[in-house]
PDB file of N, CA and C in Angstrom:
ATOM      1  N   MET I  16     -20.019  33.920 -64.821  1.00  0.00           N
ATOM      2  CA  MET I  16     -21.153  33.665 -64.022  1.00  0.00           C
ATOM      3  C   MET I  16     -21.303  35.037 -65.429  1.00  0.00           C
ATOM      4  N   GLN I  17     -22.487  35.457 -65.989  1.00  0.00           N
ATOM      5  CA  GLN I  17     -23.328  36.280 -66.115  1.00  0.00           C
ATOM      6  C   GLN I  17     -24.180  37.285 -64.940  1.00  0.00           C
ATOM      7  N   LEU I  18     -25.162  37.623 -64.974  1.00  0.00           N
ATOM      8  CA  LEU I  18     -25.968  38.033 -64.388  1.00  0.00           C
ATOM      9  C   LEU I  18     -26.783  39.285 -65.530  1.00  0.00           C
ATOM     10  N   HIS I  19     -28.623  39.098 -65.593  1.00  0.00           N
ATOM     11  CA  HIS I  19     -29.081  39.312 -65.931  1.00  0.00           C
ATOM     12  C   HIS I  19     -30.037  39.849 -65.284  1.00  0.00           C
ATOM     13  N   ALA I  20     -29.194  41.549 -64.829  1.00  0.00           N
ATOM     14  CA  ALA I  20     -30.181  41.675 -63.653  1.00  0.00           C
ATOM     15  C   ALA I  20     -30.554  42.990 -64.364  1.00  0.00           C
ATOM     16  N   SER I  21     -31.952  43.559 -63.929  1.00  0.00           N
ATOM     17  CA  SER I  21     -32.387  44.916 -63.812  1.00  0.00           C
ATOM     18  C   SER I  21     -31.933  45.510 -63.417  1.00  0.00           C
ATOM     19  N   ILE I  22     -32.737  46.574 -63.581  1.00  0.00           N
ATOM     20  CA  ILE I  22     -31.662  47.937 -63.141  1.00  0.00           C
ATOM     21  C   ILE I  22     -32.986  48.883 -62.734  1.00  0.00           C
ATOM     22  N   LEU I  23     -33.518  49.242 -61.666  1.00  0.00           N
ATOM     23  CA  LEU I  23     -34.422  49.784 -61.824  1.00  0.00           C
ATOM     24  C   LEU I  23     -33.946  51.271 -61.541  1.00  0.00           C
ATOM     25  N   SER I  24     -34.676  52.722 -61.375  1.00  0.00           N
ATOM     26  CA  SER I  24     -34.282  54.405 -61.559  1.00  0.00           C
ATOM     27  C   SER I  24     -34.777  54.928 -60.646  1.00  0.00           C
ATOM     28  N   LYS I  25     -33.974  55.889 -59.971  1.00  0.00           N
ATOM     29  CA  LYS I  25     -35.095  56.784 -59.515  1.00  0.00           C
ATOM     30  C   LYS I  25     -35.008  58.264 -58.952  1.00  0.00           C
ATOM     31  N   ASP I  26     -35.218  59.001 -59.417  1.00  0.00           N
ATOM     32  CA  ASP I  26     -34.810  60.382 -60.164  1.00  0.00           C
ATOM     33  C   ASP I  26     -33.873  60.412 -61.333  1.00  0.00           C
ATOM     34  N   GLY I  27     -33.931  59.371 -62.083  1.00  0.00           N
ATOM     35  CA  GLY I  27     -33.008  59.205 -63.455  1.00  0.00           C
ATOM     36  C   GLY I  27     -32.074  58.779 -62.360  1.00  0.00           C
ATOM     37  N   LYS I  28     -31.582  57.753 -61.447  1.00  0.00           N
ATOM     38  CA  LYS I  28     -30.476  57.532 -61.033  1.00  0.00           C
ATOM     39  C   LYS I  28     -30.602  56.350 -60.653  1.00  0.00           C
ATOM     40  N   PRO I  29     -29.468  55.383 -61.079  1.00  0.00           N
ATOM     41  CA  PRO I  29     -29.397  53.888 -60.657  1.00  0.00           C
ATOM     42  C   PRO I  29     -29.799  53.355 -59.577  1.00  0.00           C
ATOM     43  N   GLU I  30     -30.780  53.045 -58.919  1.00  0.00           N
ATOM     44  CA  GLU I  30     -31.302  52.821 -57.541  1.00  0.00           C
ATOM     45  C   GLU I  30     -30.970  51.118 -56.991  1.00  0.00           C
ATOM     46  N   PHE I  31     -31.877  50.232 -58.251  1.00  0.00           N
ATOM     47  CA  PHE I  31     -31.306  48.714 -57.797  1.00  0.00           C
ATOM     48  C   PHE I  31     -31.051  47.836 -58.801  1.00  0.00           C
ATOM     49  N   ALA I  32     -30.709  46.928 -58.116  1.00  0.00           N
ATOM     50  CA  ALA I  32     -30.686  46.004 -59.531  1.00  0.00           C
ATOM     51  C   ALA I  32     -31.892  44.570 -58.944  1.00  0.00           C
ATOM     52  N   VAL I  33     -32.210  43.932 -59.493  1.00  0.00           N
ATOM     53  CA  VAL I  33     -33.061  43.276 -59.065  1.00  0.00           C
ATOM     54  C   VAL I  33     -32.584  41.775 -60.266  1.00  0.00           C
ATOM     55  N   LEU I  34     -32.349  40.862 -59.817  1.00  0.00           N
ATOM     56  CA  LEU I  34     -31.670  39.959 -60.151  1.00  0.00           C
ATOM     57  C   LEU I  34     -32.765  38.699 -60.533  1.00  0.00           C
ATOM     58  N   PRO I  35     -32.932  37.731 -61.921  1.00  0.00           N
ATOM     59  CA  PRO I  35     -33.567  36.088 -61.560  1.00  0.00           C
ATOM     60  C   PRO I  35     -32.953  35.721 -59.803  1.00  0.00           C
ATOM     61  N   TYR I  36     -34.375  34.864 -59.472  1.00  0.00           N
ATOM     62  CA  TYR I  36     -33.957  34.267 -58.249  1.00  0.00           C
ATOM     63  C   TYR I  36     -32.711  33.371 -58.251  1.00  0.00           C
ATOM     64  N   GLU I  37     -32.334  32.579 -59.209  1.00  0.00           N
ATOM     65  CA  GLU I  37     -31.621  31.843 -59.130  1.00  0.00           C
ATOM     66  C   GLU I  37     -30.399  32.243 -59.188  1.00  0.00           C
ATOM     67  N   GLU I  38     -30.499  33.467 -59.930  1.00  0.00           N
ATOM     68  CA  GLU I  38     -28.485  34.213 -59.929  1.00  0.00           C
ATOM     69  C   GLU I  38     -28.385  34.286 -58.500  1.00  0.00           C
ATOM     70  N   PHE I  39     -29.670  35.208 -58.112  1.00  0.00           N
ATOM     71  CA  PHE I  39     -29.890  35.220 -56.633  1.00  0.00           C
ATOM     72  C   PHE I  39     -28.788  34.104 -55.971  1.00  0.00           C
ATOM     73  N   LEU I  40     -29.443  33.565 -55.536  1.00  0.00           N
ATOM     74  CA  LEU I  40     -28.766  32.167 -55.283  1.00  0.00           C
ATOM     75  C   LEU I  40     -27.740  31.996 -55.474  1.00  0.00           C
ATOM     76  N   GLU I  41     -26.949  31.895 -56.920  1.00  0.00           N
ATOM     77  CA  GLU I  41     -25.694  31.373 -57.282  1.00  0.00           C
ATOM     78  C   GLU I  41     -24.854  32.770 -56.526  1.00  0.00           C
ATOM     79  N   VAL I  42     -25.256  33.721 -56.549  1.00  0.00           N
ATOM     80  CA  VAL I  42     -24.687  34.979 -55.873  1.00  0.00           C
ATOM     81  C   VAL I  42     -24.405  34.972 -54.767  1.00  0.00           C
ATOM     82  N   GLN I  43     -25.352  34.439 -53.594  1.00  0.00           N
ATOM     83  CA  GLN I  43     -25.417  34.415 -52.338  1.00  0.00           C
ATOM     84  C   GLN I  43     -24.360  33.273 -52.082  1.00  0.00           C
ATOM     85  N   SER I  44     -24.522  32.324 -52.449  1.00  0.00           N
ATOM     86  CA  SER I  44     -23.655  30.977 -52.154  1.00  0.00           C
ATOM     87  C   SER I  44     -22.184  30.861 -52.698  1.00  0.00           C
ATOM     88  N   LEU I  45     -21.315  32.149 -53.321  1.00  0.00           N
ATOM     89  CA  LEU I  45     -20.597  32.729 -53.794  1.00  0.00           C
ATOM     90  C   LEU I  45     -20.155  33.182 -52.506  1.00  0.00           C
ATOM     91  N   LEU I  46     -20.442  34.337 -52.703  1.00  0.00           N
ATOM     92  CA  LEU I  46     -20.841  35.860 -50.807  1.00  0.00           C
ATOM     93  C   LEU I  46     -20.666  34.600 -49.603  1.00  0.00           C
ATOM     94  N   GLU I  47     -20.835  33.434 -49.897  1.00  0.00           N
ATOM     95  CA  GLU I  47     -20.176  32.317 -48.640  1.00  0.00           C
ATOM     96  C   GLU I  47     -19.392  31.317 -48.558  1.00  0.00           C
ATOM     97  N   ASP I  48     -19.383  31.645 -49.768  1.00  0.00           N
ATOM     98  CA  ASP I  48     -18.226  30.780 -49.810  1.00  0.00           C
ATOM     99  C   ASP I  48     -16.633  31.363 -50.331  1.00  0.00           C
ATOM    100  N   ALA I  49     -16.539  33.009 -50.831  1.00  0.00           N
ATOM    101  CA  ALA I  49     -15.568  33.622 -50.211  1.00  0.00           C
ATOM    102  C   ALA I  49     -15.595  34.350 -48.699  1.00  0.00           C
ATOM    103  N   GLU I  50     -16.680  33.695 -48.074  1.00  0.00           N
ATOM    104  CA  GLU I  50     -16.357  34.663 -46.089  1.00  0.00           C
ATOM    105  C   GLU I  50     -16.054  33.331 -46.180  1.00  0.00           C
ATOM    106  N   ASP I  51     -16.253  32.010 -45.813  1.00  0.00           N
ATOM    107  CA  ASP I  51     -16.123  30.858 -45.614  1.00  0.00           C
ATOM    108  C   ASP I  51     -13.960  30.717 -45.535  1.00  0.00           C
ATOM    109  N   LEU I  52     -13.828  31.302 -46.699  1.00  0.00           N
ATOM    110  CA  LEU I  52     -12.077  31.313 -47.472  1.00  0.00           C
ATOM    111  C   LEU I  52     -11.687  32.380 -46.092  1.00  0.00           C
ATOM    112  N   ARG I  53     -12.177  33.135 -46.629  1.00  0.00           N
ATOM    113  CA  ARG I  53     -11.675  34.178 -45.735  1.00  0.00           C
ATOM    114  C   ARG I  53     -11.328  34.025 -44.323  1.00  0.00           C
ATOM    115  N   ALA I  54     -12.274  33.153 -43.257  1.00  0.00           N
ATOM    116  CA  ALA I  54     -11.825  32.788 -41.766  1.00  0.00           C
ATOM    117  C   ALA I  54     -11.133  32.054 -42.764  1.00  0.00           C
ATOM    118  N   LEU I  55     -11.914  30.957 -42.514  1.00  0.00           N
ATOM    119  CA  LEU I  55     -10.258  30.185 -42.767  1.00  0.00           C
ATOM    120  C   LEU I  55      -9.108  30.189 -42.669  1.00  0.00           C
ATOM    121  N   ARG I  56      -8.410  31.169 -44.094  1.00  0.00           N
ATOM    122  CA  ARG I  56      -6.580  31.891 -43.552  1.00  0.00           C
ATOM    123  C   ARG I  56      -6.971  32.496 -43.131  1.00  0.00           C
ATOM    124  N   SER I  57      -8.039  33.168 -42.173  1.00  0.00           N
ATOM    125  CA  SER I  57      -7.860  34.259 -40.500  1.00  0.00           C
ATOM    126  C   SER I  57      -7.624  33.273 -39.921  1.00  0.00           C
ATOM    127  N   ALA I  58      -7.928  32.150 -38.998  1.00  0.00           N
ATOM    128  CA  ALA I  58      -7.666  31.413 -38.828  1.00  0.00           C
ATOM    129  C   ALA I  58      -6.314  30.377 -39.122  1.00  0.00           C
ATOM    130  N   LYS I  59      -5.961  30.561 -40.122  1.00  0.00           N
ATOM    131  CA  LYS I  59      -4.723  30.127 -40.393  1.00  0.00           C
ATOM    132  C   LYS I  59      -3.376  30.664 -39.959  1.00  0.00           C
ATOM    133  N   SER I  60      -3.423  32.209 -40.280  1.00  0.00           N
ATOM    134  CA  SER I  60      -2.962  33.089 -39.967  1.00  0.00           C
ATOM    135  C   SER I  60      -2.891  33.219 -38.733  1.00  0.00           C
ATOM    136  N   ILE I  61      -3.607  33.401 -37.508  1.00  0.00           N
ATOM    137  CA  ILE I  61      -3.477  33.346 -35.846  1.00  0.00           C
ATOM    138  C   ILE I  61      -2.942  31.332 -35.808  1.00  0.00           C
ATOM    139  N   GLU I  62      -2.911  31.015 -36.064  1.00  0.00           N
ATOM    140  CA  GLU I  62      -3.084  29.655 -35.856  1.00  0.00           C
ATOM    141  C   GLU I  62      -1.054  28.914 -36.233  1.00  0.00           C
ATOM    142  N   ALA I  63      -0.822  30.221 -37.358  1.00  0.00           N
ATOM    143  CA  ALA I  63       0.343  29.570 -37.838  1.00  0.00           C
ATOM    144  C   ALA I  63       1.226  29.797 -36.846  1.00  0.00           C
ATOM    145  N   GLU I  64       1.466  30.111 -35.850  1.00  0.00           N
ATOM    146  CA  GLU I  64       2.635  29.960 -34.827  1.00  0.00           C
ATOM    147  C   GLU I  64       2.790  29.215 -33.744  1.00  0.00           C
ATOM    148  N   VAL I  65       1.235  28.511 -33.598  1.00  0.00           N
ATOM    149  CA  VAL I  65       0.969  27.987 -32.424  1.00  0.00           C
ATOM    150  C   VAL I  65       1.289  26.361 -32.655  1.00  0.00           C
ATOM    151  N   PRO I  66       2.132  26.110 -32.012  1.00  0.00           N
ATOM    152  CA  PRO I  66       3.226  24.524 -31.807  1.00  0.00           C
ATOM    153  C   PRO I  66       2.521  23.486 -32.184  1.00  0.00           C
ATOM    154  N   GLY I  67       2.208  22.321 -32.768  1.00  0.00           N
ATOM    155  CA  GLY I  67       1.057  21.232 -33.714  1.00  0.00           C
ATOM    156  C   GLY I  67       1.838  19.727 -32.473  1.00  0.00           C
ATOM    157  N   PHE I  68       1.434  18.705 -32.866  1.00  0.00           N
ATOM    158  CA  PHE I  68       1.845  17.827 -32.643  1.00  0.00           C
ATOM    159  C   PHE I  68       0.747  17.116 -33.479  1.00  0.00           C
ATOM    160  N   SER I  69       1.472  15.617 -33.554  1.00  0.00           N
ATOM    161  CA  SER I  69       1.023  14.631 -34.792  1.00  0.00           C
ATOM    162  C   SER I  69       0.230  13.520 -33.694  1.00  0.00           C
ATOM    163  N   LEU I  70      -0.637  12.934 -35.000  1.00  0.00           N
ATOM    164  CA  LEU I  70      -1.453  11.665 -34.783  1.00  0.00           C
ATOM    165  C   LEU I  70      -1.151  11.064 -33.793  1.00  0.00           C
ATOM    166  N   GLU I  71      -0.031  10.711 -33.867  1.00  0.00           N
ATOM    167  CA  GLU I  71       0.586   9.309 -32.707  1.00  0.00           C
ATOM    168  C   GLU I  71       1.198  10.489 -31.228  1.00  0.00           C
ATOM    169  N   GLU I  72       1.478  11.235 -31.634  1.00  0.00           N
ATOM    170  CA  GLU I  72       1.841  12.012 -29.946  1.00  0.00           C
ATOM    171  C   GLU I  72       0.153  12.297 -29.361  1.00  0.00           C
ATOM    172  N   ALA I  73      -0.800  12.695 -29.978  1.00  0.00           N
ATOM    173  CA  ALA I  73      -2.305  12.776 -29.540  1.00  0.00           C
ATOM    174  C   ALA I  73      -2.278  11.416 -28.990  1.00  0.00           C
ATOM    175  N   LYS I  74      -2.327  10.133 -29.618  1.00  0.00           N
ATOM    176  CA  LYS I  74      -2.846   9.133 -29.472  1.00  0.00           C
ATOM    177  C   LYS I  74      -1.943   8.738 -28.172  1.00  0.00           C
ATOM    178  N   ARG I  75      -0.484   8.624 -27.373  1.00  0.00           N
ATOM    179  CA  ARG I  75       0.067   8.668 -26.523  1.00  0.00           C
ATOM    180  C   ARG I  75      -0.311   9.348 -25.564  1.00  0.00           C
ATOM    181  N   GLU I  76      -0.129  10.821 -25.782  1.00  0.00           N
ATOM    182  CA  GLU I  76      -0.704  11.470 -24.943  1.00  0.00           C
ATOM    183  C   GLU I  76      -1.809  11.146 -23.950  1.00  0.00           C
ATOM    184  N   LEU I  77      -3.374  10.716 -24.831  1.00  0.00           N
ATOM    185  CA  LEU I  77      -5.087  10.313 -24.911  1.00  0.00           C
ATOM    186  C   LEU I  77      -4.611   8.433 -24.130  1.00  0.00           C
ATOM    187  N   GLY I  78      -3.357   8.071 -23.908  1.00  0.00           N
ATOM    188  CA  GLY I  78      -3.508   6.662 -23.676  1.00  0.00           C
ATOM    189  C   GLY I  78      -3.972   5.813 -24.738  1.00  0.00           C
ATOM    190  N   LEU I  79      -4.180   6.005 -26.033  1.00  0.00           N
ATOM    191  CA  LEU I  79      -4.977   5.298 -27.216  1.00  0.00           C
ATOM    192  C   LEU I  79      -3.648   4.311 -27.817  1.00  0.00           C
TER     193      LEU I  79
END
């Protein structure tokens, strides 16, 4: 992904980056995906030690 940012300066120093709206939406989507992946990895790490059970065991337990 290539960004076409315009840099706005204040007192001769870069202060803001302005992106075309479509690029902003793409960056926003990528950041949301990265956050979702981080949350998934965290949840998997927390649940790694929790014993699981098969679908058949769940059906038996629920009387299905």
